[in-house]
């Protein structure tokens, strides 16, 4: 009987019955091969039941890796070039601040008609002068309500007003600056573009509309004049406008009244000296961020003073009992609002006459 592993026609001749059993799994005779059932699929069966012999490949896959990189670089370059072109052609460009300008100054001394009135105390003079209703010092430097503009927020408008106020206080009310001391606190507020002009005005002052130290700071010669009272009467206004989408402008129009006496000799009567100053400030966005200010114009009317006074470095007031050497062309009242002057050019030779109503009328001495 044949075993389960024997070929269909029995064991081949010459092959021992079990001597080479280990080869039976891999060695087949001719009868075994002929008995194997072969099946070949038809063309239809191969199409229906089997995956195609040729696989479709996408166009991008057929491109070599180096060409893919080259195409990607070209696409990026085209996108970048288009962005640059559209940026250059864009009609709406960022607003740029106006170019920095030099400060223009105008100094107008106001000569009195008569001798300068005086009194024993500053309080008597203040109470009998147009400054009687003014406030003391910083209390008279008040800011208006800040309102946003088309291109500047309320906080930026407030920052411009606050910086203009700080400049006003430090340049007109600080006793050290008033008496010819260091001007560093004022200098620190200026935009870097104006520092050279500021330094030149103190090193080489000239009443030429550009280089007057008193266009930046109200100051008196400490060798001639001293403050009789540290309280200064003040009154004025600030107005703010949007000069351009990139800049704000603030106009500070204030009247300051100082009580002075001579620095030398025996104590003398106190007299009042009035300064009407109008300053045009400009702030761009960098100025607002850096807490800086640009001064465009500074107009100063000051009296009582002589028309011949050289007031480029110091304001030179006439004190109690003194008279002006010459009269000015017309009465000018520094207390009257809305009469500020511009600063369009050199002010040398300009002079006004101090209106009689601008002088105090102290009570008679007993």
Short mmCIF file of C-alpha atoms in Angstrom, two decimals, residues 15-364:
data_model
loop_
_atom_site.label_atom_id
_atom_site.label_comp_id
_atom_site.label_asym_id
_atom_site.label_seq_id
_atom_site.Cartn_x
_atom_site.Cartn_y
_atom_site.Cartn_z
CA UNK A 15 15.23 4.65 -4.77
CA UNK A 16 15.50 2.98 -1.41
CA UNK A 17 12.35 2.80 0.61
CA UNK A 18 13.39 5.23 3.35
CA UNK A 19 17.06 5.94 3.05
CA UNK A 20 16.67 9.48 1.74
CA UNK A 21 13.46 10.62 3.43
CA UNK A 22 14.94 14.03 4.17
CA UNK A 23 14.99 14.86 0.41
CA UNK A 24 11.44 13.85 -0.37
CA UNK A 25 10.10 17.39 0.43
CA UNK A 26 12.22 19.06 -2.27
CA UNK A 27 12.88 16.44 -4.97
CA UNK A 28 10.11 15.59 -7.41
CA UNK A 29 10.19 13.00 -10.21
CA UNK A 30 8.71 13.37 -13.65
CA UNK A 31 5.42 11.64 -12.82
CA UNK A 32 4.82 14.03 -9.91
CA UNK A 33 5.33 17.08 -12.10
CA UNK A 34 2.99 15.74 -14.83
CA UNK A 35 0.31 15.03 -12.25
CA UNK A 36 0.37 18.67 -10.94
CA UNK A 37 -2.70 20.71 -11.97
CA UNK A 38 -1.88 23.96 -13.76
CA UNK A 39 -4.39 26.75 -14.21
CA UNK A 40 -3.96 29.81 -16.42
CA UNK A 41 -6.36 32.76 -16.18
CA UNK A 42 -7.98 34.08 -19.31
CA UNK A 43 -7.49 37.67 -20.46
CA UNK A 44 -10.90 38.70 -19.05
CA UNK A 45 -10.16 37.06 -15.71
CA UNK A 46 -6.83 38.80 -15.49
CA UNK A 47 -8.50 42.15 -16.18
CA UNK A 48 -11.36 41.60 -13.71
CA UNK A 49 -9.74 39.87 -10.78
CA UNK A 50 -6.14 41.10 -10.68
CA UNK A 51 -4.35 44.43 -10.30
CA UNK A 52 -3.03 45.88 -13.56
CA UNK A 53 0.52 45.12 -14.41
CA UNK A 54 1.29 48.81 -15.15
CA UNK A 55 0.56 51.46 -12.48
CA UNK A 56 -0.37 55.02 -13.46
CA UNK A 57 2.03 57.65 -12.08
CA UNK A 58 1.24 61.36 -11.53
CA UNK A 59 3.07 63.99 -13.54
CA UNK A 60 4.72 65.54 -10.42
CA UNK A 61 6.06 62.08 -9.41
CA UNK A 62 7.75 61.70 -12.78
CA UNK A 63 9.77 64.90 -12.17
CA UNK A 64 13.15 64.34 -10.58
CA UNK A 65 13.90 65.71 -7.14
CA UNK A 66 16.34 68.34 -8.48
CA UNK A 67 13.74 69.66 -10.88
CA UNK A 68 11.16 69.82 -8.09
CA UNK A 69 13.51 71.99 -6.03
CA UNK A 70 14.17 74.24 -9.03
CA UNK A 71 10.46 74.71 -9.70
CA UNK A 72 9.82 75.51 -6.02
CA UNK A 73 12.56 78.15 -6.00
CA UNK A 74 11.10 79.75 -9.14
CA UNK A 75 7.62 79.89 -7.59
CA UNK A 76 8.96 81.52 -4.40
CA UNK A 77 10.90 84.08 -6.43
CA UNK A 78 7.82 84.96 -8.46
CA UNK A 79 5.72 85.37 -5.29
CA UNK A 80 8.35 87.60 -3.67
CA UNK A 81 8.74 89.74 -6.79
CA UNK A 82 4.99 90.20 -7.01
CA UNK A 83 4.79 91.30 -3.37
CA UNK A 84 7.58 93.85 -3.86
CA UNK A 85 5.99 95.21 -7.01
CA UNK A 86 2.59 95.60 -5.35
CA UNK A 87 4.20 97.33 -2.38
CA UNK A 88 5.92 99.87 -4.61
CA UNK A 89 2.77 100.47 -6.59
CA UNK A 90 0.47 100.72 -3.55
CA UNK A 91 -1.13 104.20 -3.48
CA UNK A 92 -1.48 104.32 0.32
CA UNK A 93 1.92 104.82 1.90
CA UNK A 94 2.64 105.32 5.60
CA UNK A 95 2.52 108.96 6.63
CA UNK A 96 5.91 110.46 7.35
CA UNK A 97 6.48 113.26 9.85
CA UNK A 98 7.52 116.66 8.48
CA UNK A 99 11.23 117.32 8.35
CA UNK A 100 12.68 118.82 11.50
CA UNK A 101 12.74 122.63 11.51
CA UNK A 102 14.84 125.18 13.37
CA UNK A 103 13.16 127.26 16.05
CA UNK A 104 12.19 130.75 14.92
CA UNK A 105 12.10 133.38 17.66
CA UNK A 106 10.75 136.89 18.05
CA UNK A 107 11.61 139.09 21.04
CA UNK A 108 9.66 142.32 21.51
CA UNK A 109 10.55 144.55 24.51
CA UNK A 110 7.71 146.73 25.80
CA UNK A 111 8.78 150.18 26.97
CA UNK A 112 6.75 152.00 29.66
CA UNK A 113 5.46 155.55 29.23
CA UNK A 114 6.52 156.59 32.71
CA UNK A 115 8.73 155.42 35.54
CA UNK A 116 8.17 151.85 36.62
CA UNK A 117 5.90 151.71 39.69
CA UNK A 118 7.08 149.81 42.76
CA UNK A 119 6.00 148.83 46.24
CA UNK A 120 7.39 147.32 49.38
CA UNK A 121 5.90 143.88 48.77
CA UNK A 122 5.01 141.74 45.81
CA UNK A 123 1.56 141.10 47.28
CA UNK A 124 0.63 144.79 47.09
CA UNK A 125 1.65 144.97 43.46
CA UNK A 126 -0.11 141.76 42.46
CA UNK A 127 -3.35 142.80 44.14
CA UNK A 128 -3.42 146.12 42.27
CA UNK A 129 -2.46 144.82 38.83
CA UNK A 130 -4.21 142.94 36.00
CA UNK A 131 -2.58 139.82 37.45
CA UNK A 132 -4.75 139.98 40.57
CA UNK A 133 -7.02 137.26 39.16
CA UNK A 134 -4.18 135.07 37.92
CA UNK A 135 -3.27 131.87 39.68
CA UNK A 136 -0.01 131.07 41.41
CA UNK A 137 2.63 129.15 39.52
CA UNK A 138 1.71 125.75 38.10
CA UNK A 139 -1.93 126.22 39.13
CA UNK A 140 -2.30 128.62 36.21
CA UNK A 141 -0.91 126.11 33.67
CA UNK A 142 -4.06 124.13 32.98
CA UNK A 143 -4.65 121.62 30.21
CA UNK A 144 -7.82 121.35 28.15
CA UNK A 145 -9.74 118.11 27.78
CA UNK A 146 -7.94 115.73 25.43
CA UNK A 147 -9.97 114.53 22.45
CA UNK A 148 -8.86 112.11 19.79
CA UNK A 149 -8.16 113.38 16.29
CA UNK A 150 -8.54 111.58 12.99
CA UNK A 151 -5.15 109.84 13.28
CA UNK A 152 -4.20 110.21 16.96
CA UNK A 153 -5.84 108.55 19.92
CA UNK A 154 -6.95 110.42 23.03
CA UNK A 155 -3.96 109.06 24.96
CA UNK A 156 -1.50 110.40 22.35
CA UNK A 157 -3.17 113.82 22.36
CA UNK A 158 -2.94 113.85 26.15
CA UNK A 159 0.74 112.91 25.96
CA UNK A 160 1.42 115.87 23.65
CA UNK A 161 -0.40 118.30 25.95
CA UNK A 162 1.35 116.96 29.05
CA UNK A 163 4.80 117.33 27.47
CA UNK A 164 3.99 120.87 26.32
CA UNK A 165 2.93 121.73 29.87
CA UNK A 166 6.11 120.22 31.30
CA UNK A 167 8.21 122.31 28.93
CA UNK A 168 6.24 125.44 29.85
CA UNK A 169 6.75 124.89 33.58
CA UNK A 170 10.46 124.10 33.34
CA UNK A 171 11.24 126.99 30.97
CA UNK A 172 9.17 129.72 32.64
CA UNK A 173 8.56 128.83 36.31
CA UNK A 174 11.67 126.99 37.52
CA UNK A 175 13.59 129.45 39.78
CA UNK A 176 16.96 127.96 38.79
CA UNK A 177 16.29 128.43 35.07
CA UNK A 178 14.85 131.92 35.65
CA UNK A 179 17.98 133.14 37.39
CA UNK A 180 20.41 131.97 34.74
CA UNK A 181 21.14 128.55 36.18
CA UNK A 182 21.51 125.23 34.42
CA UNK A 183 19.10 124.63 31.54
CA UNK A 184 19.60 120.84 31.50
CA UNK A 185 16.00 120.05 32.49
CA UNK A 186 14.71 121.96 29.48
CA UNK A 187 17.31 120.51 27.14
CA UNK A 188 16.32 116.94 28.03
CA UNK A 189 12.83 117.54 26.66
CA UNK A 190 14.00 118.64 23.21
CA UNK A 191 14.07 116.43 20.13
CA UNK A 192 17.67 115.48 19.21
CA UNK A 193 17.38 117.43 15.94
CA UNK A 194 17.18 120.73 17.88
CA UNK A 195 19.94 120.20 20.42
CA UNK A 196 22.64 121.86 18.31
CA UNK A 197 20.57 125.02 17.86
CA UNK A 198 19.73 125.06 21.58
CA UNK A 199 23.39 124.80 22.58
CA UNK A 200 24.41 127.44 20.02
CA UNK A 201 21.80 129.86 21.39
CA UNK A 202 23.43 129.79 24.83
CA UNK A 203 27.03 129.68 23.64
CA UNK A 204 26.63 132.45 21.02
CA UNK A 205 23.29 134.21 21.61
CA UNK A 206 22.04 136.63 18.97
CA UNK A 207 18.74 138.41 18.42
CA UNK A 208 18.56 137.19 14.82
CA UNK A 209 15.37 135.15 14.93
CA UNK A 210 17.29 131.89 15.42
CA UNK A 211 19.85 132.01 18.21
CA UNK A 212 18.27 133.81 21.18
CA UNK A 213 18.53 131.91 24.46
CA UNK A 214 15.45 133.75 25.72
CA UNK A 215 13.45 132.19 22.90
CA UNK A 216 13.88 128.85 24.67
CA UNK A 217 13.84 129.88 28.35
CA UNK A 218 12.65 132.95 30.24
CA UNK A 219 15.72 134.02 32.21
CA UNK A 220 17.18 137.04 34.01
CA UNK A 221 20.76 138.10 34.65
CA UNK A 222 21.45 137.03 38.26
CA UNK A 223 24.06 139.79 38.57
CA UNK A 224 21.38 142.43 38.02
CA UNK A 225 18.01 141.00 39.04
CA UNK A 226 16.67 138.68 41.71
CA UNK A 227 13.22 137.22 42.35
CA UNK A 228 11.47 139.15 45.12
CA UNK A 229 8.88 136.38 45.43
CA UNK A 230 9.17 132.80 44.24
CA UNK A 231 5.45 132.76 43.43
CA UNK A 232 4.76 133.71 39.82
CA UNK A 233 1.30 134.67 38.61
CA UNK A 234 0.29 132.78 35.48
CA UNK A 235 -2.60 132.50 33.07
CA UNK A 236 -2.96 131.01 29.60
CA UNK A 237 -4.24 128.29 27.32
CA UNK A 238 -3.16 125.28 25.29
CA UNK A 239 -4.70 124.37 21.94
CA UNK A 240 -3.97 121.20 19.99
CA UNK A 241 -4.50 120.44 16.28
CA UNK A 242 -3.56 117.63 13.93
CA UNK A 243 -1.08 119.17 11.52
CA UNK A 244 -0.81 116.02 9.40
CA UNK A 245 -1.50 112.29 9.74
CA UNK A 246 2.00 112.05 11.24
CA UNK A 247 2.18 115.09 13.55
CA UNK A 248 0.31 117.00 16.25
CA UNK A 249 0.85 120.70 16.97
CA UNK A 250 0.23 122.39 20.31
CA UNK A 251 0.14 126.16 20.86
CA UNK A 252 0.92 127.37 24.38
CA UNK A 253 -0.15 131.00 24.92
CA UNK A 254 0.63 132.21 28.45
CA UNK A 255 1.25 135.37 30.43
CA UNK A 256 3.72 135.22 33.33
CA UNK A 257 4.09 138.00 35.91
CA UNK A 258 7.29 138.09 37.98
CA UNK A 259 8.02 140.12 41.11
CA UNK A 260 11.61 141.45 40.83
CA UNK A 261 14.07 143.70 42.61
CA UNK A 262 17.69 144.71 42.06
CA UNK A 263 20.28 142.10 42.99
CA UNK A 264 22.77 144.65 44.37
CA UNK A 265 22.72 147.27 47.11
CA UNK A 266 20.11 147.88 49.76
CA UNK A 267 16.69 146.21 49.39
CA UNK A 268 14.64 148.28 47.00
CA UNK A 269 11.02 148.42 46.03
CA UNK A 270 9.57 145.47 44.20
CA UNK A 271 8.36 145.88 40.63
CA UNK A 272 6.45 143.58 38.31
CA UNK A 273 7.74 142.26 35.02
CA UNK A 274 5.26 140.74 32.57
CA UNK A 275 6.10 138.23 29.82
CA UNK A 276 3.58 137.18 27.19
CA UNK A 277 4.94 134.09 25.43
CA UNK A 278 3.41 132.07 22.59
CA UNK A 279 5.13 128.80 21.70
CA UNK A 280 4.25 126.48 18.81
CA UNK A 281 5.18 122.87 19.54
CA UNK A 282 5.22 119.91 17.16
CA UNK A 283 5.05 116.22 18.09
CA UNK A 284 5.54 113.29 15.74
CA UNK A 285 4.97 109.72 16.89
CA UNK A 286 8.63 109.25 17.81
CA UNK A 287 8.51 112.41 19.95
CA UNK A 288 5.44 111.13 21.79
CA UNK A 289 7.10 107.78 22.43
CA UNK A 290 10.42 109.28 23.56
CA UNK A 291 8.84 112.16 25.56
CA UNK A 292 10.42 114.81 23.34
CA UNK A 293 9.15 118.03 21.83
CA UNK A 294 10.04 120.19 18.83
CA UNK A 295 9.72 123.98 19.06
CA UNK A 296 8.67 125.65 15.82
CA UNK A 297 8.09 129.25 16.92
CA UNK A 298 8.56 131.26 20.09
CA UNK A 299 7.19 134.79 20.38
CA UNK A 300 8.03 136.82 23.50
CA UNK A 301 6.65 140.24 24.50
CA UNK A 302 8.22 141.46 27.73
CA UNK A 303 8.08 144.65 29.75
CA UNK A 304 8.72 147.06 31.22
CA UNK A 305 11.99 147.12 29.29
CA UNK A 306 14.02 149.50 27.22
CA UNK A 307 13.83 149.21 23.43
CA UNK A 308 17.62 149.28 23.31
CA UNK A 309 18.01 146.31 25.64
CA UNK A 310 20.04 143.36 24.40
CA UNK A 311 17.77 140.51 25.44
CA UNK A 312 19.21 137.61 23.42
CA UNK A 313 20.89 135.99 26.45
CA UNK A 314 18.85 137.51 29.30
CA UNK A 315 15.66 139.50 29.51
CA UNK A 316 16.60 142.88 30.96
CA UNK A 317 13.69 144.42 32.85
CA UNK A 318 13.42 147.98 34.06
CA UNK A 319 13.03 147.98 37.83
CA UNK A 320 11.07 150.22 40.22
CA UNK A 321 11.66 153.91 39.50
CA UNK A 322 13.51 153.38 36.21
CA UNK A 323 12.45 154.82 32.86
CA UNK A 324 12.83 153.59 29.30
CA UNK A 325 15.44 155.28 27.13
CA UNK A 326 13.07 155.45 24.15
CA UNK A 327 9.40 154.91 23.42
CA UNK A 328 8.05 152.20 21.19
CA UNK A 329 5.80 152.72 18.18
CA UNK A 330 2.45 151.69 19.67
CA UNK A 331 0.85 150.58 22.91
CA UNK A 332 0.94 146.82 23.46
CA UNK A 333 -0.96 145.06 26.24
CA UNK A 334 0.58 141.66 27.13
CA UNK A 335 -2.49 140.85 29.26
CA UNK A 336 -4.89 141.04 26.30
CA UNK A 337 -5.69 137.62 24.83
CA UNK A 338 -5.63 136.92 21.10
CA UNK A 339 -2.84 139.38 20.29
CA UNK A 340 0.11 137.01 20.09
CA UNK A 341 2.64 137.64 17.37
CA UNK A 342 4.30 135.22 15.00
CA UNK A 343 7.99 134.68 14.60
CA UNK A 344 8.64 135.16 10.93
CA UNK A 345 12.13 136.61 10.99
CA UNK A 346 14.77 138.54 12.96
CA UNK A 347 13.33 140.72 15.71
CA UNK A 348 16.26 143.11 16.19
CA UNK A 349 14.96 146.67 16.37
CA UNK A 350 11.37 145.68 17.12
CA UNK A 351 9.83 147.35 20.14
CA UNK A 352 6.43 148.12 21.60
CA UNK A 353 5.05 150.46 24.22
CA UNK A 354 3.65 148.99 27.39
CA UNK A 355 -0.01 149.97 27.68
CA UNK A 356 -0.72 152.08 30.80
CA UNK A 357 -3.35 149.57 31.95
CA UNK A 358 -0.76 146.81 32.00
CA UNK A 359 1.14 148.47 34.85
CA UNK A 360 0.13 148.05 38.51
CA UNK A 361 -1.22 150.99 40.46
CA UNK A 362 0.03 150.37 43.98
CA UNK A 363 -1.63 152.14 46.93
CA UNK A 364 -0.06 155.35 48.15
#
